[in-house]
mmCIF file of C-alpha atoms in Angstrom:
data_model
loop_
_atom_site.group_PDB
_atom_site.id
_atom_site.type_symbol
_atom_site.label_atom_id
_atom_site.label_comp_id
_atom_site.label_asym_id
_atom_site.label_seq_id
_atom_site.Cartn_x
_atom_site.Cartn_y
_atom_site.Cartn_z
ATOM 1 C CA UNK A 1 0.000 0.000 0.000
ATOM 2 C CA UNK A 2 1.497 3.264 -1.142
ATOM 3 C CA UNK A 3 1.600 6.568 0.687
ATOM 4 C CA UNK A 4 -0.623 8.116 -2.010
ATOM 5 C CA UNK A 5 -3.349 5.545 -1.305
ATOM 6 C CA UNK A 6 -3.151 6.231 2.402
ATOM 7 C CA UNK A 7 -3.305 10.007 1.890
ATOM 8 C CA UNK A 8 -6.210 9.651 -0.539
ATOM 9 C CA UNK A 9 -8.069 7.461 1.938
ATOM 10 C CA UNK A 10 -7.519 9.984 4.737
ATOM 11 C CA UNK A 11 -8.840 12.769 2.508
ATOM 12 C CA UNK A 12 -11.925 10.702 1.615
ATOM 13 C CA UNK A 13 -12.631 10.080 5.302
ATOM 14 C CA UNK A 14 -12.174 13.774 6.086
ATOM 15 C CA UNK A 15 -14.637 14.770 3.344
ATOM 16 C CA UNK A 16 -17.176 12.188 4.525
ATOM 17 C CA UNK A 17 -16.875 13.440 8.091
ATOM 18 C CA UNK A 18 -17.376 17.067 7.016
ATOM 19 C CA UNK A 19 -20.423 16.120 4.933
ATOM 20 C CA UNK A 20 -22.016 14.172 7.766
ATOM 21 C CA UNK A 21 -21.314 16.994 10.222
ATOM 22 C CA UNK A 22 -22.809 19.674 7.986
ATOM 23 C CA UNK A 23 -25.905 17.578 7.286
ATOM 24 C CA UNK A 24 -28.718 17.969 9.833
ATOM 25 C CA UNK A 25 -29.382 14.794 11.851
ATOM 26 C CA UNK A 26 -31.990 12.548 10.274
ATOM 27 C CA UNK A 27 -35.097 11.705 12.304
ATOM 28 C CA UNK A 28 -34.724 8.014 13.105
ATOM 29 C CA UNK A 29 -38.202 7.794 14.648
ATOM 30 C CA UNK A 30 -39.885 8.093 11.253
ATOM 31 C CA UNK A 31 -38.657 5.293 8.950
ATOM 32 C CA UNK A 32 -41.811 5.455 6.778
ATOM 33 C CA UNK A 33 -40.840 8.898 5.535
ATOM 34 C CA UNK A 34 -37.579 7.732 3.946
ATOM 35 C CA UNK A 35 -37.699 4.084 2.816
ATOM 36 C CA UNK A 36 -34.950 4.800 0.271
ATOM 37 C CA UNK A 37 -32.475 5.540 3.052
ATOM 38 C CA UNK A 38 -33.240 2.217 4.714
ATOM 39 C CA UNK A 39 -32.310 0.457 1.470
ATOM 40 C CA UNK A 40 -29.192 2.437 0.625
ATOM 41 C CA UNK A 41 -27.622 2.409 4.084
ATOM 42 C CA UNK A 42 -26.762 -1.339 4.195
ATOM 43 C CA UNK A 43 -25.598 -1.220 0.565
ATOM 44 C CA UNK A 44 -23.343 1.730 1.367
ATOM 45 C CA UNK A 45 -21.974 -0.045 4.441
ATOM 46 C CA UNK A 46 -21.167 -3.144 2.376
ATOM 47 C CA UNK A 47 -19.448 -1.060 -0.295
ATOM 48 C CA UNK A 48 -17.480 0.896 2.298
ATOM 49 C CA UNK A 49 -16.308 -2.259 4.070
ATOM 50 C CA UNK A 50 -15.389 -3.843 0.732
ATOM 51 C CA UNK A 51 -13.342 -0.772 -0.197
ATOM 52 C CA UNK A 52 -11.631 -0.822 3.181
ATOM 53 C CA UNK A 53 -10.855 -4.534 2.792
ATOM 54 C CA UNK A 54 -9.412 -3.899 -0.677
ATOM 55 C CA UNK A 55 -7.236 -1.072 0.651
ATOM 56 C CA UNK A 56 -5.972 -3.191 3.531
ATOM 57 C CA UNK A 57 -5.366 -6.136 1.173
ATOM 58 C CA UNK A 58 -2.906 -4.150 -0.989
#
């Protein structure tokens, strides 16, 4: 794993953190309002963990 990969990964994490901080907290009590989120969240988690595994594998 090269230094560029590590730096890129850190930058990605920083951007994600900033986005999630600037976004207002989602109301978890009302899942009927946003069914799309309930579908995309597990998919996103799987993709993120797969990316992390690929980065660690290199």
